[in-house]
Structure formats: structure tokens, C-alpha cells
PDB file of C-alpha atoms in Angstrom:
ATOM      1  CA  UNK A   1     210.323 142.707  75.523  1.00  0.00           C
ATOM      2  CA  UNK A   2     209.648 140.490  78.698  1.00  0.00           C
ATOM      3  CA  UNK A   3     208.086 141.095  81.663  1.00  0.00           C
ATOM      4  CA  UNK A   4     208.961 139.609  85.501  1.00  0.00           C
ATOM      5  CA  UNK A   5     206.538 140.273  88.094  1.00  0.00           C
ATOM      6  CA  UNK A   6     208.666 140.052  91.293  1.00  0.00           C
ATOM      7  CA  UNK A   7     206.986 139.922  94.792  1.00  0.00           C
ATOM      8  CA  UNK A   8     207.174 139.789  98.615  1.00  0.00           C
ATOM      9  CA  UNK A   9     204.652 137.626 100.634  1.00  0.00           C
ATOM     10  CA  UNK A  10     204.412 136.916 104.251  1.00  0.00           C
ATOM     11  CA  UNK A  11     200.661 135.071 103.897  1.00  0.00           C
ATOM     12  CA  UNK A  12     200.373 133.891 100.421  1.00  0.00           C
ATOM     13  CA  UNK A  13     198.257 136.481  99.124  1.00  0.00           C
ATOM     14  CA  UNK A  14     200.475 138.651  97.373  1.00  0.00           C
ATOM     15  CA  UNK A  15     202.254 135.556  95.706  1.00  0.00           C
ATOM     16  CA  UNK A  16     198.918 134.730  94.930  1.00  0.00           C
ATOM     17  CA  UNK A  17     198.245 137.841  93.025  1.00  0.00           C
ATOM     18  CA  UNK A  18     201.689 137.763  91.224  1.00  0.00           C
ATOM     19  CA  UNK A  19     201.064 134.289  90.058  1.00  0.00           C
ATOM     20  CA  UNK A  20     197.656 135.616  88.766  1.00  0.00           C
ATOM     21  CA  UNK A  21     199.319 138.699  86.723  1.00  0.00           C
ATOM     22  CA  UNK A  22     201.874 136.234  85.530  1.00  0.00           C
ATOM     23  CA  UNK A  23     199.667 134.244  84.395  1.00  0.00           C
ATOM     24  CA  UNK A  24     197.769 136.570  82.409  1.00  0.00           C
ATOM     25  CA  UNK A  25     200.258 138.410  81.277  1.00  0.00           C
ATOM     26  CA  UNK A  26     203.037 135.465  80.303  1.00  0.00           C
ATOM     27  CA  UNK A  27     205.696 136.800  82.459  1.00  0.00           C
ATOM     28  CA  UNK A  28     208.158 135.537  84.472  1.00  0.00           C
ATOM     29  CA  UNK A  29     207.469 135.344  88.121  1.00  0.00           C
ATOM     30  CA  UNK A  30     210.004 135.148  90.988  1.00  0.00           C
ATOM     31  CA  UNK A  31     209.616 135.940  94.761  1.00  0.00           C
ATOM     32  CA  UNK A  32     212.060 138.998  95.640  1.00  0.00           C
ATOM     33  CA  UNK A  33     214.812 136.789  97.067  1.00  0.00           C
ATOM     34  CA  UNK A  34     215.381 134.869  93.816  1.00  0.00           C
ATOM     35  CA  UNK A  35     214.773 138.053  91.628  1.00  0.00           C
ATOM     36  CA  UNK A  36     217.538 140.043  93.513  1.00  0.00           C
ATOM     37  CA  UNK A  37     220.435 137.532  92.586  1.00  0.00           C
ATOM     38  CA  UNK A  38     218.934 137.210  88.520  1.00  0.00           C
ATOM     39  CA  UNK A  39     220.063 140.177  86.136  1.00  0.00           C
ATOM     40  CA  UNK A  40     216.975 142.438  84.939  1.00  0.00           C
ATOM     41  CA  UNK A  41     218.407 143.692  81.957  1.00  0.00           C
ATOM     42  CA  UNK A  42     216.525 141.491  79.392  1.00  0.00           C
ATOM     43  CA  UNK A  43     213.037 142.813  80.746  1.00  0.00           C
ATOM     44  CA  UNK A  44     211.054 145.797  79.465  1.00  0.00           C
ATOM     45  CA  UNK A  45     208.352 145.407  82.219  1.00  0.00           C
ATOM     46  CA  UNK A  46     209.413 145.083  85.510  1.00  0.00           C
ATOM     47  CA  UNK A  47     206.153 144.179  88.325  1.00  0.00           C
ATOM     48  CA  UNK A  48     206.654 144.463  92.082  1.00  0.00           C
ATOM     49  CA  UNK A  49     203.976 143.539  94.202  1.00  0.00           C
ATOM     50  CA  UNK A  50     204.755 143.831  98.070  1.00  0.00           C
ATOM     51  CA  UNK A  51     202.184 143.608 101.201  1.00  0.00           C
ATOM     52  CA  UNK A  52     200.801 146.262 103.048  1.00  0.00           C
ATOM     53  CA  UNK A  53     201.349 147.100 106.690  1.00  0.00           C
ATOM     54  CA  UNK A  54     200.112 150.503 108.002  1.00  0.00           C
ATOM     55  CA  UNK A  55     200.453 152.134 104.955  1.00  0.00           C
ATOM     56  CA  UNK A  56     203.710 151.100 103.895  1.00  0.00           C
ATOM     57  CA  UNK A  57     204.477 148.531 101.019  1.00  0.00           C
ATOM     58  CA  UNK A  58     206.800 145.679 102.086  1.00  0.00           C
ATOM     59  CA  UNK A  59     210.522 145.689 100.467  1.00  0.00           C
ATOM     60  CA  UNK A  60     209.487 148.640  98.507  1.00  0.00           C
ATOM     61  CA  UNK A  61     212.798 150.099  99.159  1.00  0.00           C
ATOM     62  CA  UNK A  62     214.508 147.976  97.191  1.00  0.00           C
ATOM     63  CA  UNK A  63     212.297 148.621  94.257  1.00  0.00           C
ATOM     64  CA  UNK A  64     212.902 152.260  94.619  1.00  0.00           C
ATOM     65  CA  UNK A  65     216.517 152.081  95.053  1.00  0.00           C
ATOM     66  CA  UNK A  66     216.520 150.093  91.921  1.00  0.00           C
ATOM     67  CA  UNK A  67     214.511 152.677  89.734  1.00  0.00           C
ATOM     68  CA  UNK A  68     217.157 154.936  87.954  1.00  0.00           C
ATOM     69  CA  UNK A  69     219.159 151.879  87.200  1.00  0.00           C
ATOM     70  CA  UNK A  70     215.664 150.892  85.653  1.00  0.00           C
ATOM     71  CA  UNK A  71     214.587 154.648  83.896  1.00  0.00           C
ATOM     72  CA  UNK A  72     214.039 152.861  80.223  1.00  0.00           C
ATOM     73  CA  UNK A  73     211.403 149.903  81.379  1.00  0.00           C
ATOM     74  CA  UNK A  74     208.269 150.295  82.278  1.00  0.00           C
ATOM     75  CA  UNK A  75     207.508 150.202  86.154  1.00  0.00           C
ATOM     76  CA  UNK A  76     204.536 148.997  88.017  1.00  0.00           C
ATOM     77  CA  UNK A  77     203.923 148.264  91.650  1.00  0.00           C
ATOM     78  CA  UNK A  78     201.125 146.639  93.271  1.00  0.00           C
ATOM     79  CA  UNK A  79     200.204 146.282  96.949  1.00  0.00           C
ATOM     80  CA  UNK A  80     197.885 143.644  98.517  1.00  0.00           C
ATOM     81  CA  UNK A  81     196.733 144.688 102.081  1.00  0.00           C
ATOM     82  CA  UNK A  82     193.437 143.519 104.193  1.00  0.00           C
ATOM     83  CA  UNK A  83     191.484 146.649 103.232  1.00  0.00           C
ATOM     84  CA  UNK A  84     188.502 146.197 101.097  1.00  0.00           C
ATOM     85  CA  UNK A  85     189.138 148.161  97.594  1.00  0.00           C
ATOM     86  CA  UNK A  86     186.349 150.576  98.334  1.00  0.00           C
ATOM     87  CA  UNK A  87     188.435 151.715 101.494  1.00  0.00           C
ATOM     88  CA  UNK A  88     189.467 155.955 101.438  1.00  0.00           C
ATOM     89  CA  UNK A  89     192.183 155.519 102.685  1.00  0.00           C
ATOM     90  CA  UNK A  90     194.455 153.083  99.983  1.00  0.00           C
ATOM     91  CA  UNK A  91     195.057 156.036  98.316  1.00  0.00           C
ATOM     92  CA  UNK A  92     196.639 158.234 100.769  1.00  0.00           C
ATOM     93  CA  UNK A  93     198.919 155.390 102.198  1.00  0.00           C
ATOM     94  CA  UNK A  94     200.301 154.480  98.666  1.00  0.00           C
ATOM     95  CA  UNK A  95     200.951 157.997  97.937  1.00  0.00           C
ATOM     96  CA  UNK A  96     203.408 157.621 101.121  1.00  0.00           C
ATOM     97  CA  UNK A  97     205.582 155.124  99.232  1.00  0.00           C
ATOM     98  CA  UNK A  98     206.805 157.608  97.013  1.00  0.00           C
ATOM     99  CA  UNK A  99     208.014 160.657  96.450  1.00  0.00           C
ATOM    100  CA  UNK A 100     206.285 163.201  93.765  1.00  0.00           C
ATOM    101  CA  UNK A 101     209.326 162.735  91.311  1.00  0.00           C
ATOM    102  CA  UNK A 102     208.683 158.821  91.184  1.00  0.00           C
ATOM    103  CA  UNK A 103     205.328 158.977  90.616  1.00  0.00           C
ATOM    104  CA  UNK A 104     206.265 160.293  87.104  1.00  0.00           C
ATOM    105  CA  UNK A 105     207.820 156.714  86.628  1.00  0.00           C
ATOM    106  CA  UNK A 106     205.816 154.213  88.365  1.00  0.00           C
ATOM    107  CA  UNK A 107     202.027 152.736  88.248  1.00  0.00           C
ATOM    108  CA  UNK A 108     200.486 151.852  91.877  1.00  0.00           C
ATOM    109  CA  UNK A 109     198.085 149.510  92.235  1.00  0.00           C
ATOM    110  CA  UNK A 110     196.309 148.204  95.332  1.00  0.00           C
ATOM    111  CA  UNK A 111     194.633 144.325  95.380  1.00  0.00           C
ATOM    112  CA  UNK A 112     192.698 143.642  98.435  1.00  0.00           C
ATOM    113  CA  UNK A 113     193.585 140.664 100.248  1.00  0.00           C
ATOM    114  CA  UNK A 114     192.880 139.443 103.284  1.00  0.00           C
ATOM    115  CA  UNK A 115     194.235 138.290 106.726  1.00  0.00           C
ATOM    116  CA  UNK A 116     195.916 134.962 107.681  1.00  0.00           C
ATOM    117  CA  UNK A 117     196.900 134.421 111.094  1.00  0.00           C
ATOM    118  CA  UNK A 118     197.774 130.894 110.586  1.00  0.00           C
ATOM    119  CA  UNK A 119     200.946 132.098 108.140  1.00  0.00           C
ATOM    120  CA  UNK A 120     201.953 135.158 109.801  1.00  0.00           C
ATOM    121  CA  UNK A 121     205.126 135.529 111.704  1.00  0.00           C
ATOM    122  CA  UNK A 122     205.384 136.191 115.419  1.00  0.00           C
ATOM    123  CA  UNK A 123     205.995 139.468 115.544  1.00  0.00           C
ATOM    124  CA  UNK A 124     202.945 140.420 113.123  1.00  0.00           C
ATOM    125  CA  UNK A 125     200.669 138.155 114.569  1.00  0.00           C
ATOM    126  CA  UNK A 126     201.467 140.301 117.841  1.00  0.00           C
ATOM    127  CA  UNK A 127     201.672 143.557 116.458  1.00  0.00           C
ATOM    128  CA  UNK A 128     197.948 142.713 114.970  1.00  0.00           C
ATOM    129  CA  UNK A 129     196.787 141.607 118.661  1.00  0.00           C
ATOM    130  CA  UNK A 130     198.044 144.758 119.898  1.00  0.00           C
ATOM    131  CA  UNK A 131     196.338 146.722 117.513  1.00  0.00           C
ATOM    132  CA  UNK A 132     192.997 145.146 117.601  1.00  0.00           C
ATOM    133  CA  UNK A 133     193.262 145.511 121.688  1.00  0.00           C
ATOM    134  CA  UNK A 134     194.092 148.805 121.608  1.00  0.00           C
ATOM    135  CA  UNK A 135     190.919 149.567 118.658  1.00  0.00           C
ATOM    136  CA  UNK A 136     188.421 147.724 121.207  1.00  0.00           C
ATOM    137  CA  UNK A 137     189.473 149.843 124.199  1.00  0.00           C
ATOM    138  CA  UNK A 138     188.763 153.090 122.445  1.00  0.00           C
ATOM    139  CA  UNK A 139     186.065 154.906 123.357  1.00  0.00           C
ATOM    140  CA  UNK A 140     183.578 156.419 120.963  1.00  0.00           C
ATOM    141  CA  UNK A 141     184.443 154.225 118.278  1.00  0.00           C
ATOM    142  CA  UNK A 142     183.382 155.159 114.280  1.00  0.00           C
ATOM    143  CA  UNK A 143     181.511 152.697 112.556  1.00  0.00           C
ATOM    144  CA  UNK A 144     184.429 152.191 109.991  1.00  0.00           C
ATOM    145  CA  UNK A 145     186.415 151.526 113.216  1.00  0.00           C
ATOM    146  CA  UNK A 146     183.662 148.702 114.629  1.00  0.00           C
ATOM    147  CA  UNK A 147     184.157 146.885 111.064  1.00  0.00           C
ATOM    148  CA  UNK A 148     187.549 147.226 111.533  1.00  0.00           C
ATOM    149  CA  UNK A 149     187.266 145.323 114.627  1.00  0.00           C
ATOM    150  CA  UNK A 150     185.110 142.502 113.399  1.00  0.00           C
ATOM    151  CA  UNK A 151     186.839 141.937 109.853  1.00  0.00           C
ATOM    152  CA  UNK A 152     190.459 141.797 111.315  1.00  0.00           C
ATOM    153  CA  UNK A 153     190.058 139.476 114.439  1.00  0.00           C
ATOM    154  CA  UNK A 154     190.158 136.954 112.442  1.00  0.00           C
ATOM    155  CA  UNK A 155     191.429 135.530 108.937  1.00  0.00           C
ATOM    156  CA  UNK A 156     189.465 136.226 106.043  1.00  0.00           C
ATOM    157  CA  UNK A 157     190.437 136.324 101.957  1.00  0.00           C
ATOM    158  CA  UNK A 158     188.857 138.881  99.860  1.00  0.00           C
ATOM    159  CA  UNK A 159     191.199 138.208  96.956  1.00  0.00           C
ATOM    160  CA  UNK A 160     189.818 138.097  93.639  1.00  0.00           C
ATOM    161  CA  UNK A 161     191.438 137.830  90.062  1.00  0.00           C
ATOM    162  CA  UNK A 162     188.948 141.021  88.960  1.00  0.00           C
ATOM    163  CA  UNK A 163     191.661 143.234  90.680  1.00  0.00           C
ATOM    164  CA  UNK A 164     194.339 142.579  88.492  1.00  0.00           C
ATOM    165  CA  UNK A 165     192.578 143.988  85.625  1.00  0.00           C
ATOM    166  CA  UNK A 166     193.913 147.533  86.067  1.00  0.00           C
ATOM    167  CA  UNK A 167     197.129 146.428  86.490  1.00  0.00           C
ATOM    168  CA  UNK A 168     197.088 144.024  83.224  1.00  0.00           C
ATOM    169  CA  UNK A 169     195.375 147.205  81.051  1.00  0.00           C
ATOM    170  CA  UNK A 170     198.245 149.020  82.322  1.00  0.00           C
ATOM    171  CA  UNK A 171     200.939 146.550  81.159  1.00  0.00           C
ATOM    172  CA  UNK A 172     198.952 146.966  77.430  1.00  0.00           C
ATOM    173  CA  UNK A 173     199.135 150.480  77.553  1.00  0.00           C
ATOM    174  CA  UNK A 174     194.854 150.933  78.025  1.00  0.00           C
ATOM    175  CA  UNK A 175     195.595 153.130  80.783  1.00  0.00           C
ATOM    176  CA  UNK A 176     198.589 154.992  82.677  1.00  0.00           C
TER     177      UNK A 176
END
């Protein structure tokens, strides 16, 4: 059966990554607002890939409200945030996405990304300022906190095609 790898991307990157998986895997690729008006029905695979904002996965509520409607295809999400792979904490924030009972029906993937201020709305772009203003005012800062600090004052791309290889062994059944 088909697969459609359906995304949401404020920057680029996580189009960037869907086009990549697409690619790779000869799927269909549509950003979410195009994919929400096509019927689904003729695709075994169904890929959502949505950005990452403190912890949470953009439009990831329409995935999930979509998933019993969805129980006999196979289900994989991937999120592309600023974070360098390597970073603890990926894990607990995508576990926040979903409850226990979906996990049974769902692969999660993270792709690191990167930062572009030049393509970010208004209200992120300030939400980031606040953020990094608030990090440099705290006292006792960690080291992870200092890199913090230095990696997202500014724009940056980390992106790779390497990090789609878990999700493409996935979609041939190598791993779960």
C-alpha cells in the first residue's frame, strides 16, 4: 500500500525532512493543510512530522484525533526541534505527546533541526527573545544551560539526511 508523509513547518526544516523521507521512501508528501482536505483511505503508511516547541509537537492533535479512524495503517510521527540528537531530554518531551495507550500504535521519532529567525513568525520570534533573556539573567547557570544560550541566539541548521534512517527502517519493518 502507499505511504503520505504529511507535515507542519513554520521554518522549513520539518518540510525539509518530509521531503527527505518522501523521497526515500516514494511516498506522497503534502503539508498538513492540503492533507486535511485529501481522503487517507488509500494509504497503509501514514507519516506526520510536526515541529517542536517546549516539548510539544506542532498540530499533533490532529494526528491523534485522527488515530482510531486510522487503527489498520501503520503510524509514525516525527518531530524536528533545535536540540542536538544527543540531547536527554527529546525523550521525555515526546513521551508528553501521548498517552501510554497510543504508544502501542505509533513510532516517534525526533530529527534535529535548527533555528531560523529569518522565517519565524512574530510571536515565536518573541517568545524565543523572551526565553533567551530570561536564560541569561539566571544566576548559577549549568553548562548545558550556557550552550543553550550561545546555540539559540542565533539561527543555525543541524539537519542532516542520516536522521531519517530510523524512521525509513521503521517504514520496512527493521525496527518498531
Amino acid at each position: 500500500m502507499k505511504t503520505i508523509v504529511i507535515y507542519n513547518s513554520q521554518t522549513g526544516f520539518t518540510k525539509r525532512y518530509a521531503e527527505w523521507i518522501a523521497e526515500e521512501a516514494g511516498a506522497d508528501c503534502l503539508a498538513l493543510a492540503e492533507a486535511k482536505k485529501k481522503d487517507l483511505t488509500e494509504y497503509g503508511t501514514i507519516i506526520f512530522g510536526g515541529w517542536a516547541c517546549a516539548g510539544g509537537i506542532s498540530k499533533i492533535k490532529w494526528f491523534k484525533d485522527n488515530m482510531e479512524k486510522w487503527a489498520d495503517k501503520k503510524l509514525i510521527v516525527f518531530c524536528v526541534g533545535g536540540s542536538p540528537i544527543e540531547n536527554p531530554e527529546i525523550d521525555a518531551g515526546l513521551k508528553k505527546n501521548f498517552k501510554e495507550s497510543e504508544w502501542e500504535k505509533v513510532s516517534v521519532f525526533y530529527c534535529p533541526g535548527g533555528f531560523c529567525y529569518e522565517k519565524m513568525s512574530a510571536p515565536s520570534k518573541l517568545m524565543m527573545k523572551m526565553f533567551i533573556k530570561a536564560l541569561k539573567a539566571k544566576k548559577d547557570k549549568t553548562q548545558e544551560e550556557q550552550e543553550m544560550i550561545k546555540m539559540i541566539s542565533h539561527s543555525y541548521d543541524i539537519s542532516d539526511r542520516k536522521y531519517i534512517e530510523p524512521i525509513l527502517e521503521c517504514l520496512n519493518g527493521i525496527t518498531a
